[in-house]
Short mmCIF file of the C-alpha atoms (twelve columns), coordinates in Angstrom:
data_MODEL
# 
_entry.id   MODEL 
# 
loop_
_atom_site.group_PDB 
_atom_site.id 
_atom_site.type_symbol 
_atom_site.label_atom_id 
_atom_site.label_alt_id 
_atom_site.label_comp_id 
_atom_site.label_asym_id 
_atom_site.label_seq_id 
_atom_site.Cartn_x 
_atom_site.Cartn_y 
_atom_site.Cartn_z 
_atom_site.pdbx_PDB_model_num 
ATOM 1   C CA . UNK A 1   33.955 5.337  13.734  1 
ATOM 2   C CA . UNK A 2   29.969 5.965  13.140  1 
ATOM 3   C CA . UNK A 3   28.072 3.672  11.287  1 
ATOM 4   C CA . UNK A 4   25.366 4.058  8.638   1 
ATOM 5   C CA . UNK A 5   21.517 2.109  9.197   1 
ATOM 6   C CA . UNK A 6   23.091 -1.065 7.610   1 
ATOM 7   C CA . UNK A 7   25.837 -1.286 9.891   1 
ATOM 8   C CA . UNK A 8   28.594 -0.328 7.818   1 
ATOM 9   C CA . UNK A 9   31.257 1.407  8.982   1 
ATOM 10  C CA . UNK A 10  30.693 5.614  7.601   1 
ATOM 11  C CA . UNK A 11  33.854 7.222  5.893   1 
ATOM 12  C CA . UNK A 12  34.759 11.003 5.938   1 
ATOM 13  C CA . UNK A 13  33.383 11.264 2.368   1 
ATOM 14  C CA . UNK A 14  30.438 9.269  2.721   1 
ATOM 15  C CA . UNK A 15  29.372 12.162 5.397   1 
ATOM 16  C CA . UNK A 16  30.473 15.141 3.134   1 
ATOM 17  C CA . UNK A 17  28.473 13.467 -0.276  1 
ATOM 18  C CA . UNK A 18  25.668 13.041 1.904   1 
ATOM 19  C CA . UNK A 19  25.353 16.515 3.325   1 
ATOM 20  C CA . UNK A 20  26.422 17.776 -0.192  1 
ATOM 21  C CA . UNK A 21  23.394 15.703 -2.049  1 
ATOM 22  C CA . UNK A 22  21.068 16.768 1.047   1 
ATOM 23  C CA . UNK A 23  21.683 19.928 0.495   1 
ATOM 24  C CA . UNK A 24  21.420 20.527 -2.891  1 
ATOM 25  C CA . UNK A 25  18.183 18.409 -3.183  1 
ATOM 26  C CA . UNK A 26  16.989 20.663 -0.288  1 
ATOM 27  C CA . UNK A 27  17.576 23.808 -2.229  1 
ATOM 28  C CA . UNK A 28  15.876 22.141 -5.410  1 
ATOM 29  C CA . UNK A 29  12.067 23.176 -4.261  1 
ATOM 30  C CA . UNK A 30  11.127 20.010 -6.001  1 
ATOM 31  C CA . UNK A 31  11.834 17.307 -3.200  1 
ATOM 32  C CA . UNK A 32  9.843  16.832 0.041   1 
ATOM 33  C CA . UNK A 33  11.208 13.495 1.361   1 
ATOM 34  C CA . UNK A 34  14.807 12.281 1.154   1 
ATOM 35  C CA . UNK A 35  15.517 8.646  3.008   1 
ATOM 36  C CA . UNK A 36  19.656 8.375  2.616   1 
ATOM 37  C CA . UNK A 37  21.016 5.018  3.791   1 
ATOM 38  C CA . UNK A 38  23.931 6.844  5.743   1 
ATOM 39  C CA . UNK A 39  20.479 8.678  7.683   1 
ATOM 40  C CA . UNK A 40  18.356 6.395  10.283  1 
ATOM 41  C CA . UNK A 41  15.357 8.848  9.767   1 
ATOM 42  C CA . UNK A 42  13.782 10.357 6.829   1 
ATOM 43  C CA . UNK A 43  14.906 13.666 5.913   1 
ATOM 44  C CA . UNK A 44  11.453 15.784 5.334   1 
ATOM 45  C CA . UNK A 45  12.001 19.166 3.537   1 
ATOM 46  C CA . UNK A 46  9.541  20.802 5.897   1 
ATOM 47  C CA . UNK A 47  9.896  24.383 3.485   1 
ATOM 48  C CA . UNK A 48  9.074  21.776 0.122   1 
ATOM 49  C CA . UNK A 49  6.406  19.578 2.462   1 
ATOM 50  C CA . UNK A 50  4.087  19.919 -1.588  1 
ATOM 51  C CA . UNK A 51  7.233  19.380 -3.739  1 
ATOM 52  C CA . UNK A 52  6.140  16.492 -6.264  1 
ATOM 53  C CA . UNK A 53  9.294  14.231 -5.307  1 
ATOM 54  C CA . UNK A 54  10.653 11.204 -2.706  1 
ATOM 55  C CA . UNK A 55  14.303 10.714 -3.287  1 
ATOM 56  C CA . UNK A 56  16.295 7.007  -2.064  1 
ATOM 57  C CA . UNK A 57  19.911 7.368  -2.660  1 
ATOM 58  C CA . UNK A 58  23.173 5.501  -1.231  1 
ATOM 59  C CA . UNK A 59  25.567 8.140  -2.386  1 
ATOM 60  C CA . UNK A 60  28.756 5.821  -2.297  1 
ATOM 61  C CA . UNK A 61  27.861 2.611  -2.413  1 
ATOM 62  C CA . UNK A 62  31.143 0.569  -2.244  1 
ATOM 63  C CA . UNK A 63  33.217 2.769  -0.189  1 
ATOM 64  C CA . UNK A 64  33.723 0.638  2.083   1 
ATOM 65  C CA . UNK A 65  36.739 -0.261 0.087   1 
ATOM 66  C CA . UNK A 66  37.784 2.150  -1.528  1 
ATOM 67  C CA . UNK A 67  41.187 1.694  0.065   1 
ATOM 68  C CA . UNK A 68  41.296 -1.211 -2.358  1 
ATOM 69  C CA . UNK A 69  41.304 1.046  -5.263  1 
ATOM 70  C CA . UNK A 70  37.587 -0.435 -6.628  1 
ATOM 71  C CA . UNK A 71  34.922 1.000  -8.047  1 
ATOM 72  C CA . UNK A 72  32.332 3.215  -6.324  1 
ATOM 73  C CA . UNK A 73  28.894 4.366  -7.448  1 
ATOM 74  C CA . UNK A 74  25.698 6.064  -6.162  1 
ATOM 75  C CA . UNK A 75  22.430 4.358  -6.580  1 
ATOM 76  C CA . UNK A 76  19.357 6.806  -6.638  1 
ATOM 77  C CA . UNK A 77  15.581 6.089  -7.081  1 
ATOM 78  C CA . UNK A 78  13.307 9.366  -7.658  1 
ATOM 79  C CA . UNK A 79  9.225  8.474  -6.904  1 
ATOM 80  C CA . UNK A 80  6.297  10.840 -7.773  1 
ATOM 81  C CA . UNK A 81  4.638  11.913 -4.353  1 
ATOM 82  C CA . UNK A 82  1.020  11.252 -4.371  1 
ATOM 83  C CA . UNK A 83  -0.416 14.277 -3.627  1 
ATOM 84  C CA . UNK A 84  -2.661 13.068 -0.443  1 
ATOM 85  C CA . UNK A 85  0.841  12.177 1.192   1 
ATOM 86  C CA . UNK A 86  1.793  13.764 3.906   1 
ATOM 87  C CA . UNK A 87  4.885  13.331 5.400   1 
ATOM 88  C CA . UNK A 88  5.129  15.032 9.512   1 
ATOM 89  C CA . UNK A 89  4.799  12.068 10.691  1 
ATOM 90  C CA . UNK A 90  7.750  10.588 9.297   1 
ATOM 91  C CA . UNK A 91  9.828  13.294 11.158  1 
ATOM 92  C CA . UNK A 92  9.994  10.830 14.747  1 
ATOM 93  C CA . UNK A 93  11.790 8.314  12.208  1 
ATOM 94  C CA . UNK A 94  9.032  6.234  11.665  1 
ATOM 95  C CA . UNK A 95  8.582  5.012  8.347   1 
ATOM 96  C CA . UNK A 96  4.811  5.013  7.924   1 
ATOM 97  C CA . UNK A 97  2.989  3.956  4.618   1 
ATOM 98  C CA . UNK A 98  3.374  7.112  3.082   1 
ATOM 99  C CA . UNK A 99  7.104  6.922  3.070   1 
ATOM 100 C CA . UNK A 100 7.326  3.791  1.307   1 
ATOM 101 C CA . UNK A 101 6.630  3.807  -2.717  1 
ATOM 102 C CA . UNK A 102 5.791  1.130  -4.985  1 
ATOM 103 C CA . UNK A 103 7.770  0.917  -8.343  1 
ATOM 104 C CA . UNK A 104 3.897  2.294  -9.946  1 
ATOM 105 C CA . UNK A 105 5.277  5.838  -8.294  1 
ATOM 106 C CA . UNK A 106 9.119  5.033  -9.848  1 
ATOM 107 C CA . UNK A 107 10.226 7.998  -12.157 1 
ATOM 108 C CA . UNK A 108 13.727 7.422  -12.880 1 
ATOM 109 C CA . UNK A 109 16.073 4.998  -11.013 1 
ATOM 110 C CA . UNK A 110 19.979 4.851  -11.643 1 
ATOM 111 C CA . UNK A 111 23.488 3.520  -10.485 1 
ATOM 112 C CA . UNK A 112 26.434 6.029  -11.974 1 
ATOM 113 C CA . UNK A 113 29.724 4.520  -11.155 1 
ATOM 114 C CA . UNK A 114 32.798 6.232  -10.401 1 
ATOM 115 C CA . UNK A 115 36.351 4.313  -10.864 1 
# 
């Protein structure tokens, strides 16, 4: 099977929640940056490149055993873009300074668990 940037092992439904979450974020108009722990590069919304928001999200953390019947959950964080931040140069996969927040640019952060 594929693997995600931490090494894990990628189900069927941790590719389908992605591209579901991508997408609708995508369609939003308010996000320009996603970063998606089952994606090695940043995902810039070149059509949103002003929107006001970064988005960090592992959509199903835990599914690695879901087999096992446990718990799964998906942990977001949602930052306020600075609006001098531009973000083309994060489209080779780099993660320059620009794509990496400090908890001052934080709006909401969650974990909503599914069992």
């Amino acid at each position: 099977g594929t693997g995600n940037v931490q090494g894990e092992d990628q189900k069927k439904l941790d590719v389908l929640a992605n591209e579901i979450f991508i997408n609708s974020l995508r369609s939003s108009g308010r996000v320009c940056l996603m970063i998606s722990e089952e994606d090695e590069k940043p995902i810039v919304v070149k059509e949103h490149k002003d929107a006001t928001y970064v988005v960090t999200f592992d959509l199903l953390d835990g599914s690695s055993n879901i087999d096992a019947g446990v718990n799964t959950g998906t942990i977001f964080g949602v930052f306020k873009r600075d609006p001098e931040d531009t973000f083309e140069e994060c489209e080779d996969g780099q993660v320059v300074p620009q794509c990496v927040k400090t908890g001052k640019n934080l709006v909401v952060a969650g974990y909503c668990m599914y069992g």
